[in-house]
mmCIF file of N, CA and C in Angstrom:
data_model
loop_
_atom_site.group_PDB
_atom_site.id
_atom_site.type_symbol
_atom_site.label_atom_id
_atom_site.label_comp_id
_atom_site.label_asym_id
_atom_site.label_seq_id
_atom_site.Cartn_x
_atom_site.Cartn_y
_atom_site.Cartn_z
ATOM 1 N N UNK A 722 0.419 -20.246 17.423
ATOM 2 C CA UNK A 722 0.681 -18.865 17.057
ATOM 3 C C UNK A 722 -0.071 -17.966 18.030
ATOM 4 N N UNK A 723 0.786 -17.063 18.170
ATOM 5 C CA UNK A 723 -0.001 -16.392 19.052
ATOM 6 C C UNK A 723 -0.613 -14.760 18.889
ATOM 7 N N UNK A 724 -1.485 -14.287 19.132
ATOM 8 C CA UNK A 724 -1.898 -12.852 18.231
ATOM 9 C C UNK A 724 -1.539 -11.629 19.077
ATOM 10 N N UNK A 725 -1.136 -10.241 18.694
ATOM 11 C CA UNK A 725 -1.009 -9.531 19.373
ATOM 12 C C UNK A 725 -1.890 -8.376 18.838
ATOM 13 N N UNK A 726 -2.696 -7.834 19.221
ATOM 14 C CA UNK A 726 -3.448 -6.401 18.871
ATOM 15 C C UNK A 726 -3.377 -5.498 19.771
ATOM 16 N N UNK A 727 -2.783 -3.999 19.199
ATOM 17 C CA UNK A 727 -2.740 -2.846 19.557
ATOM 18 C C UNK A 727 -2.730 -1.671 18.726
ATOM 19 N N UNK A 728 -3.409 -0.671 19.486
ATOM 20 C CA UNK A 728 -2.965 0.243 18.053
ATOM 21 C C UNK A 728 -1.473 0.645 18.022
ATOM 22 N N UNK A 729 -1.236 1.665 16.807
ATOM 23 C CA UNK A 729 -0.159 2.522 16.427
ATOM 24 C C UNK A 729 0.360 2.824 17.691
ATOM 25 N N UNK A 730 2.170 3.106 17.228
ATOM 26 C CA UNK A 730 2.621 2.953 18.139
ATOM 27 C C UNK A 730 2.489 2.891 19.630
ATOM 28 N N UNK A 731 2.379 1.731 20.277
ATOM 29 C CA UNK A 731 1.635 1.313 21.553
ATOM 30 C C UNK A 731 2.585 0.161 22.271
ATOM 31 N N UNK A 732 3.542 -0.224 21.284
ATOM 32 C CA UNK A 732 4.506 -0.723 21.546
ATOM 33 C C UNK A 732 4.919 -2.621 21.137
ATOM 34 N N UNK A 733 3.859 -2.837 19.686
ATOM 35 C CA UNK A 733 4.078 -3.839 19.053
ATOM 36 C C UNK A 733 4.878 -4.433 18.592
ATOM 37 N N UNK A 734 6.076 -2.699 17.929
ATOM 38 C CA UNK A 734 7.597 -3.700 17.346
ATOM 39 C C UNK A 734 8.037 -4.230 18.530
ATOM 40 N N UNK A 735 7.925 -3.521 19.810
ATOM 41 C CA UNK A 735 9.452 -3.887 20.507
ATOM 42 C C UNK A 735 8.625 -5.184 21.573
ATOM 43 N N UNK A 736 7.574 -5.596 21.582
ATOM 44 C CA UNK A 736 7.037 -6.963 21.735
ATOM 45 C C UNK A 736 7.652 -7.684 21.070
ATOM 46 N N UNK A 737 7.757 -7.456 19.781
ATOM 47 C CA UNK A 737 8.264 -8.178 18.695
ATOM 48 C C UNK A 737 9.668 -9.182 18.419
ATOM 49 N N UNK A 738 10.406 -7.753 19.258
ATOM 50 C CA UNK A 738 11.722 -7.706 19.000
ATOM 51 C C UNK A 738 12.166 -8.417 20.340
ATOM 52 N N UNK A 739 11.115 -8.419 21.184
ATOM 53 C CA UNK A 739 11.287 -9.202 22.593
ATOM 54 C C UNK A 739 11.359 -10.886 21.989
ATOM 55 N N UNK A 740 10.134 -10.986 21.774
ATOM 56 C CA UNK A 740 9.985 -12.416 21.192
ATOM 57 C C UNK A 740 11.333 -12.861 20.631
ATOM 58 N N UNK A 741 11.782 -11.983 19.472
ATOM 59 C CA UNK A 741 12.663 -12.664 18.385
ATOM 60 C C UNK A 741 13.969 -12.995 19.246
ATOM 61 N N UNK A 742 14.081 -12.174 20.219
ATOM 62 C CA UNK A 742 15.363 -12.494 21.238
ATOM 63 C C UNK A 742 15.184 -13.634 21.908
ATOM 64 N N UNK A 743 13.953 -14.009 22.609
ATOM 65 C CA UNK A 743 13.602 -15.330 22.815
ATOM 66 C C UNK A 743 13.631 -16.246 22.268
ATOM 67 N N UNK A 744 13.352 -16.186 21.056
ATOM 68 C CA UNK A 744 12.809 -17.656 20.369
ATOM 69 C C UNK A 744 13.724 -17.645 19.109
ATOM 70 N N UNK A 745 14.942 -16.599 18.468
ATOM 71 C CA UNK A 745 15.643 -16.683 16.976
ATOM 72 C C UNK A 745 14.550 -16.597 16.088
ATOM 73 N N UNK A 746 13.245 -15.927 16.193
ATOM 74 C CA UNK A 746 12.074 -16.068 15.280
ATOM 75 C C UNK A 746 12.736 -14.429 14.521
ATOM 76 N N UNK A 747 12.866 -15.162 13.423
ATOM 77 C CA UNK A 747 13.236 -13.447 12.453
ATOM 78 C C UNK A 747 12.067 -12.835 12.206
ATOM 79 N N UNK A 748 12.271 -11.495 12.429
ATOM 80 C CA UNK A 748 11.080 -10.797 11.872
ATOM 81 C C UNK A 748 10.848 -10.459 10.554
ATOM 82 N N UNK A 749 9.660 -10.018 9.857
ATOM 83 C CA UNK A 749 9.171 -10.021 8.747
ATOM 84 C C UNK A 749 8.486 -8.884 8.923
ATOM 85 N N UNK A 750 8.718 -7.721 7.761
ATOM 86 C CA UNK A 750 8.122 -6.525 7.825
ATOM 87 C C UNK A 750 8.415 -5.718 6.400
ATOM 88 N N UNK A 751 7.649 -4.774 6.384
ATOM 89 C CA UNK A 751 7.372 -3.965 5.032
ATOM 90 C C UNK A 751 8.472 -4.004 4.089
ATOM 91 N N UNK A 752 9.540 -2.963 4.761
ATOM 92 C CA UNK A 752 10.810 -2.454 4.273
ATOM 93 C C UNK A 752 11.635 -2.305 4.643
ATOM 94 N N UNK A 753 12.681 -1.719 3.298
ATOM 95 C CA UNK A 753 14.458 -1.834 4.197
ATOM 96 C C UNK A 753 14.196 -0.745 5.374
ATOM 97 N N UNK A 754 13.826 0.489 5.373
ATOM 98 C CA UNK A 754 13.696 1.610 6.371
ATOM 99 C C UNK A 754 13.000 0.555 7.817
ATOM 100 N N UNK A 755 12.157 0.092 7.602
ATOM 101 C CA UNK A 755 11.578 -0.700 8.765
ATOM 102 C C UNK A 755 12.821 -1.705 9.229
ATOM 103 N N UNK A 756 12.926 -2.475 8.674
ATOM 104 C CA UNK A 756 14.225 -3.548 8.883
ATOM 105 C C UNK A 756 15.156 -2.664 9.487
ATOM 106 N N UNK A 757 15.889 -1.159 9.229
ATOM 107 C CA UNK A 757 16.874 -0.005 9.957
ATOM 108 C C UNK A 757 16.082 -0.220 11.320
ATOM 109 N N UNK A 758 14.728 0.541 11.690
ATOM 110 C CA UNK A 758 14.239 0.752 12.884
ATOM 111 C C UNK A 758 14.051 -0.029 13.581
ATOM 112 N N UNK A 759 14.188 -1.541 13.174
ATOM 113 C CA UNK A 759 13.683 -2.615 13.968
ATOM 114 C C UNK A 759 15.284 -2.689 14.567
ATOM 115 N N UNK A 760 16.027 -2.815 13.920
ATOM 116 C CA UNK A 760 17.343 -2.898 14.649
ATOM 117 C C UNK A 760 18.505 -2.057 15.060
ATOM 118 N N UNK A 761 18.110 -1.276 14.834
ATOM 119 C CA UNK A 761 18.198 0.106 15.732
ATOM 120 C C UNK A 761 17.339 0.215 17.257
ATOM 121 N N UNK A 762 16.144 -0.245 17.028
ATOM 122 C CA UNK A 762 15.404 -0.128 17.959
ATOM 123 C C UNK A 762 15.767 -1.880 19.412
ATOM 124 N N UNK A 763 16.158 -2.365 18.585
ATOM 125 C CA UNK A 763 16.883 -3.361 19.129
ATOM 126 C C UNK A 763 18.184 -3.790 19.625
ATOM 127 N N UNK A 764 18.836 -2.347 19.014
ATOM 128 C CA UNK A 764 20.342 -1.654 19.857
ATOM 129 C C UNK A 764 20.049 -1.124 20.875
ATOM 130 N N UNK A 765 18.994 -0.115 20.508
ATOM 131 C CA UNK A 765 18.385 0.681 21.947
ATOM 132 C C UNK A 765 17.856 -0.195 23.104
ATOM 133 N N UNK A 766 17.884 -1.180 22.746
ATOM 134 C CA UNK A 766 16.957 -2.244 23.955
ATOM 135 C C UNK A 766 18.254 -2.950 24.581
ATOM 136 N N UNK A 767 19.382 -3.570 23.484
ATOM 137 C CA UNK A 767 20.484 -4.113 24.414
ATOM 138 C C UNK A 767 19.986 -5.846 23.879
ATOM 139 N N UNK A 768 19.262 -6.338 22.753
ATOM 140 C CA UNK A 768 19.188 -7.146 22.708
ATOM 141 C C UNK A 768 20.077 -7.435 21.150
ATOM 142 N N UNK A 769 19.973 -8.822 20.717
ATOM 143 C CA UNK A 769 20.722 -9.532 19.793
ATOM 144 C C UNK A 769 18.865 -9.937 18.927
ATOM 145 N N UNK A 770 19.035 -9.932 17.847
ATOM 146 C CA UNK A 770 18.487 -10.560 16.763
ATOM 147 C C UNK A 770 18.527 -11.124 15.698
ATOM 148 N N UNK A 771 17.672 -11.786 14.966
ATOM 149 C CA UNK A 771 18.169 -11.718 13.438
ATOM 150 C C UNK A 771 17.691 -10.879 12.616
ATOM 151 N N UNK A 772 18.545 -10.456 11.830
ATOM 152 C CA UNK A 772 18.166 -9.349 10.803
ATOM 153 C C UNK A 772 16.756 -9.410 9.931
ATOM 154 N N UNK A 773 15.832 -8.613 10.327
ATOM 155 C CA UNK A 773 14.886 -8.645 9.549
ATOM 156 C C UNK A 773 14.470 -8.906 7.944
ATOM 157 N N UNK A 774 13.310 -9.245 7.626
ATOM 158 C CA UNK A 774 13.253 -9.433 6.134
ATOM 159 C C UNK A 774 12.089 -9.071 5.844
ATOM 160 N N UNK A 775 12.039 -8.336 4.633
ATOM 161 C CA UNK A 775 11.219 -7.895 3.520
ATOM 162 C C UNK A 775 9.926 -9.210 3.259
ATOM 163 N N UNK A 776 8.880 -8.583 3.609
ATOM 164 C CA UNK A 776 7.828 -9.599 3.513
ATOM 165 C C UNK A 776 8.268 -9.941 1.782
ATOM 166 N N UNK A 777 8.492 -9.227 1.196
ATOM 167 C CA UNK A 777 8.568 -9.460 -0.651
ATOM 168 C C UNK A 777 9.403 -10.444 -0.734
ATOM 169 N N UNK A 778 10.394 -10.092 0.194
ATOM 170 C CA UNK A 778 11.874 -11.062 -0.157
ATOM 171 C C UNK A 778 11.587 -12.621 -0.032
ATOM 172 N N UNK A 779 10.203 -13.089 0.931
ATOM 173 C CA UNK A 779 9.951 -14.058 1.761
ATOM 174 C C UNK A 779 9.153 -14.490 0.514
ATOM 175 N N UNK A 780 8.511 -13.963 -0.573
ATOM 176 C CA UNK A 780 7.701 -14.447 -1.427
ATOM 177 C C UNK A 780 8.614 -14.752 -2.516
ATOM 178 N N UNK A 781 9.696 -14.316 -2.433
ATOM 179 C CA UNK A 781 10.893 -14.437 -3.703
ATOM 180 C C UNK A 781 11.205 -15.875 -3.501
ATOM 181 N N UNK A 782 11.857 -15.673 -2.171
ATOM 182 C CA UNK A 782 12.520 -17.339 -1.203
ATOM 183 C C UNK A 782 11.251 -18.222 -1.434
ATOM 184 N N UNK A 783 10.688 -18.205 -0.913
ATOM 185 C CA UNK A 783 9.375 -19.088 -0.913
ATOM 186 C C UNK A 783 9.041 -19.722 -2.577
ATOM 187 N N UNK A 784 9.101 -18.936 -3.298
ATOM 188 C CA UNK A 784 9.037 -19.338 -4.605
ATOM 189 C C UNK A 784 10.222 -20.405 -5.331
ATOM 190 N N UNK A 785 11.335 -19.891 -4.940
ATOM 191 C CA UNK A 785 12.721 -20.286 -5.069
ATOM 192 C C UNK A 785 12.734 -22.321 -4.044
ATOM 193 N N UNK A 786 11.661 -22.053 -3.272
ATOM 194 C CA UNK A 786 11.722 -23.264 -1.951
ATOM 195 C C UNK A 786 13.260 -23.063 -1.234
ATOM 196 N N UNK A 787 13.108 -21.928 -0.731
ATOM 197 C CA UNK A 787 14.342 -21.324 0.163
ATOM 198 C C UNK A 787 13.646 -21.397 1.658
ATOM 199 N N UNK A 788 14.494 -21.806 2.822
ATOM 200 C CA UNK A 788 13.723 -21.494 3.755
ATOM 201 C C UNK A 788 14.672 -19.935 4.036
ATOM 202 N N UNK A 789 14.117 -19.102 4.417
ATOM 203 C CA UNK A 789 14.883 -17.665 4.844
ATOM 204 C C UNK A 789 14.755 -17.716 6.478
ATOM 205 N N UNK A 790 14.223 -18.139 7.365
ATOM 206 C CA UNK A 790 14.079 -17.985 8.467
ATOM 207 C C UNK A 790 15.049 -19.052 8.989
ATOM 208 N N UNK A 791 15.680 -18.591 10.324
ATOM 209 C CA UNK A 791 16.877 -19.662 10.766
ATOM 210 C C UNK A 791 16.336 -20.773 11.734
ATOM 211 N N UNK A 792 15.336 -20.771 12.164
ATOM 212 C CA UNK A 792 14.703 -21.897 12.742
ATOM 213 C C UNK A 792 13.221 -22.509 11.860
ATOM 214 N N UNK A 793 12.701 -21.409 11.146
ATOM 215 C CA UNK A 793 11.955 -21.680 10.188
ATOM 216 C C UNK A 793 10.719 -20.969 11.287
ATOM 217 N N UNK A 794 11.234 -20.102 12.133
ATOM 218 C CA UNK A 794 10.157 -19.743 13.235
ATOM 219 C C UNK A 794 9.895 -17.679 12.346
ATOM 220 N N UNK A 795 8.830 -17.239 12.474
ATOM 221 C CA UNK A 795 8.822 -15.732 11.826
ATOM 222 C C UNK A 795 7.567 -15.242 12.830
ATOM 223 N N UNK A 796 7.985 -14.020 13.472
ATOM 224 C CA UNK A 796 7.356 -13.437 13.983
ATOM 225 C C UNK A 796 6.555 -12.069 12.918
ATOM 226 N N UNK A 797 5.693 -12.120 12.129
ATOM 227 C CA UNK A 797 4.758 -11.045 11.167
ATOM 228 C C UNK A 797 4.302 -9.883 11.876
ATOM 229 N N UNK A 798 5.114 -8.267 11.838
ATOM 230 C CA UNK A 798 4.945 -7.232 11.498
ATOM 231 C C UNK A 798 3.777 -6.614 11.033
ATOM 232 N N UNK A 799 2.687 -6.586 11.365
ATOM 233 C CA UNK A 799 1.823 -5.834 10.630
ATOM 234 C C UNK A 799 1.168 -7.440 9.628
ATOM 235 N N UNK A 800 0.542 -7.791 9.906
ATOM 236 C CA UNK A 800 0.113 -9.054 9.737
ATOM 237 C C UNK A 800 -1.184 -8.550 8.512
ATOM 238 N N UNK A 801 -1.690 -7.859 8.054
ATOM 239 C CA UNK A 801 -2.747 -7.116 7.169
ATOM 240 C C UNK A 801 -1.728 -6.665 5.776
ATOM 241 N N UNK A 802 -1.002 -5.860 6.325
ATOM 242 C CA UNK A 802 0.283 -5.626 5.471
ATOM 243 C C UNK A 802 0.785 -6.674 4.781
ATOM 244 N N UNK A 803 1.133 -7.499 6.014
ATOM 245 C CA UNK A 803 2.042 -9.172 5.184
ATOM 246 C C UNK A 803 1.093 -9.651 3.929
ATOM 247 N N UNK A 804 -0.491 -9.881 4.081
ATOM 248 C CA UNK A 804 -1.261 -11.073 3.651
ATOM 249 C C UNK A 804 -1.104 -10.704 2.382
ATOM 250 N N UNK A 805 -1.422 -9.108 2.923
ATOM 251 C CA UNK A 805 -1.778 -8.034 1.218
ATOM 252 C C UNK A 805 -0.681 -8.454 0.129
ATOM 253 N N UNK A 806 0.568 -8.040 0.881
ATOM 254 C CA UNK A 806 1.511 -8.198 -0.095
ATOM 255 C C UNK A 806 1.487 -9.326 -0.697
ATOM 256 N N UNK A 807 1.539 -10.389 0.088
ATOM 257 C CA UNK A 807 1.721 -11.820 -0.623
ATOM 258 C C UNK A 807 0.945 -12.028 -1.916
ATOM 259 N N UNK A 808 -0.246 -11.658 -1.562
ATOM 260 C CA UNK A 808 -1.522 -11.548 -2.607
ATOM 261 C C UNK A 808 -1.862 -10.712 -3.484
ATOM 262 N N UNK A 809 -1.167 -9.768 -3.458
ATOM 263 C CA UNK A 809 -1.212 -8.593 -4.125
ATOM 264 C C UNK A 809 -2.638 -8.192 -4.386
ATOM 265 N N UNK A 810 -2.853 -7.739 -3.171
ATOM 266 C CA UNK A 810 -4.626 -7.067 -2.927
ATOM 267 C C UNK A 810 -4.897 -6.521 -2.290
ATOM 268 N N UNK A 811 -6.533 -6.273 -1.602
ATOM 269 C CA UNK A 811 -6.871 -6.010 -0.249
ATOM 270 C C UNK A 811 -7.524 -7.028 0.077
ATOM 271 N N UNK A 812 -7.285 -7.403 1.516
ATOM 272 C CA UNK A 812 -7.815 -8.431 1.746
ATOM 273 C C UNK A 812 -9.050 -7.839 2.593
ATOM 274 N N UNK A 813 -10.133 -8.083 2.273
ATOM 275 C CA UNK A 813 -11.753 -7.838 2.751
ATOM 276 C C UNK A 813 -11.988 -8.522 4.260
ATOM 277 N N UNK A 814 -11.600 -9.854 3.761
ATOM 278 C CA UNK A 814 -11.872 -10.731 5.472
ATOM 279 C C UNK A 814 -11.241 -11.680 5.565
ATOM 280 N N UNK A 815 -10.593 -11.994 6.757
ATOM 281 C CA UNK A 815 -9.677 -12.655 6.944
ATOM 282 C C UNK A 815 -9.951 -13.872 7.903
ATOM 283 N N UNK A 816 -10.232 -15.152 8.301
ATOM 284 C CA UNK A 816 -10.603 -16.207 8.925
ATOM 285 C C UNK A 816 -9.412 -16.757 9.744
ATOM 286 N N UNK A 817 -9.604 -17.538 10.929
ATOM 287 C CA UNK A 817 -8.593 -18.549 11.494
ATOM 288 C C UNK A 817 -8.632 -19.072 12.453
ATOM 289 N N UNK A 818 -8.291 -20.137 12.237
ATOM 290 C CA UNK A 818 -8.460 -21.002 13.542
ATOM 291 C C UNK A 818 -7.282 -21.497 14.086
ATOM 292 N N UNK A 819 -7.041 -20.432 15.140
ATOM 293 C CA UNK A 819 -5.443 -20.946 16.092
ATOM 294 C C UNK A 819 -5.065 -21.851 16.403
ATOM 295 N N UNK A 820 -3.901 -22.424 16.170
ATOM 296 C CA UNK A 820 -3.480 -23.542 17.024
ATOM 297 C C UNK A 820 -3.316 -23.157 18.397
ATOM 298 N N UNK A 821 -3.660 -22.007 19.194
ATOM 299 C CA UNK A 821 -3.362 -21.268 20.520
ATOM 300 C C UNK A 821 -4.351 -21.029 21.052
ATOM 301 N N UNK A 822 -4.711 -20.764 21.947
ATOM 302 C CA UNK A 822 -5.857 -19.764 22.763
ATOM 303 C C UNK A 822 -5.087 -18.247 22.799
ATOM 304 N N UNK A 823 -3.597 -18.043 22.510
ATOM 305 C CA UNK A 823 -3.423 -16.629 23.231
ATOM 306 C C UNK A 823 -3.305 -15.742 22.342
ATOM 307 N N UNK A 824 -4.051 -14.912 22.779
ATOM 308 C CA UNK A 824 -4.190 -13.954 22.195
ATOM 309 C C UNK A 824 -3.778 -12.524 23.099
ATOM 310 N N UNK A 825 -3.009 -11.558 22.812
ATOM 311 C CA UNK A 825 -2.052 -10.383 24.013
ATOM 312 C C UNK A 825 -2.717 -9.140 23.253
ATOM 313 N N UNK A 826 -3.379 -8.182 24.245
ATOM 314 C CA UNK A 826 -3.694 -6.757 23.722
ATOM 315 C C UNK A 826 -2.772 -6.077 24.612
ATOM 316 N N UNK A 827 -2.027 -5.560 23.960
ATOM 317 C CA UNK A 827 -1.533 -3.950 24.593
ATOM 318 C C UNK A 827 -2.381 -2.963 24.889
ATOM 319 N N UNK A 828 -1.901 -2.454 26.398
ATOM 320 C CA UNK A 828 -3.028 -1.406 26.496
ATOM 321 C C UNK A 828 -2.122 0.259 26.566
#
């Protein structure tokens, strides 16, 4: 896995939306309005994707033992956002140990 940190808009979705064209990794993000901009914003680029999904929807599927992702590959949107939701909390601190070294800052 690989990490990306940048701030607000700096240009994280459309990294994102790069990847998912590469690899069929669906994205995962807040909401339906987000899911519009991601692929909208992915008309504007000239690329093909898969239709985004509702981090909620992924906890519905997941519960159900659905896989929702088409390679089973998901590129995470706001990755603080995702955990929260799943957990329904705030998450204080967060730990991990990559299977990667890479880690990408936008500057």
């Amino acid at each position: 896995m690989d990490y990306l940190f940048a701030n607000r808009r700096s240009g994280k979705t459309m990294e994102s939306i790069k990847r998912s064209n590469e690899t069929g990794a669906r994205i995962v993000c807040q909401s339906q309005p987000q899911v519009r901009m991601i692929m909208e914003t992915a008309r504007r680029m000239g690329v093909d994707i898969p239709e985004p999904i509702i981090a909620s929807r992924v906890r519905e599927e997941a519960v159900r033992g659905r896989l929702v992702g088409r390679n089973g590959m998901y590129i995470v949107d706001n990755l603080t956002n995702f955990i929260e939701d799943m957990l329904g909390g705030e998450v204080i601190l967060a730990t991990d140990t990559p299977n990667t070294n890479a880690t990408i800052t936008l500057q």
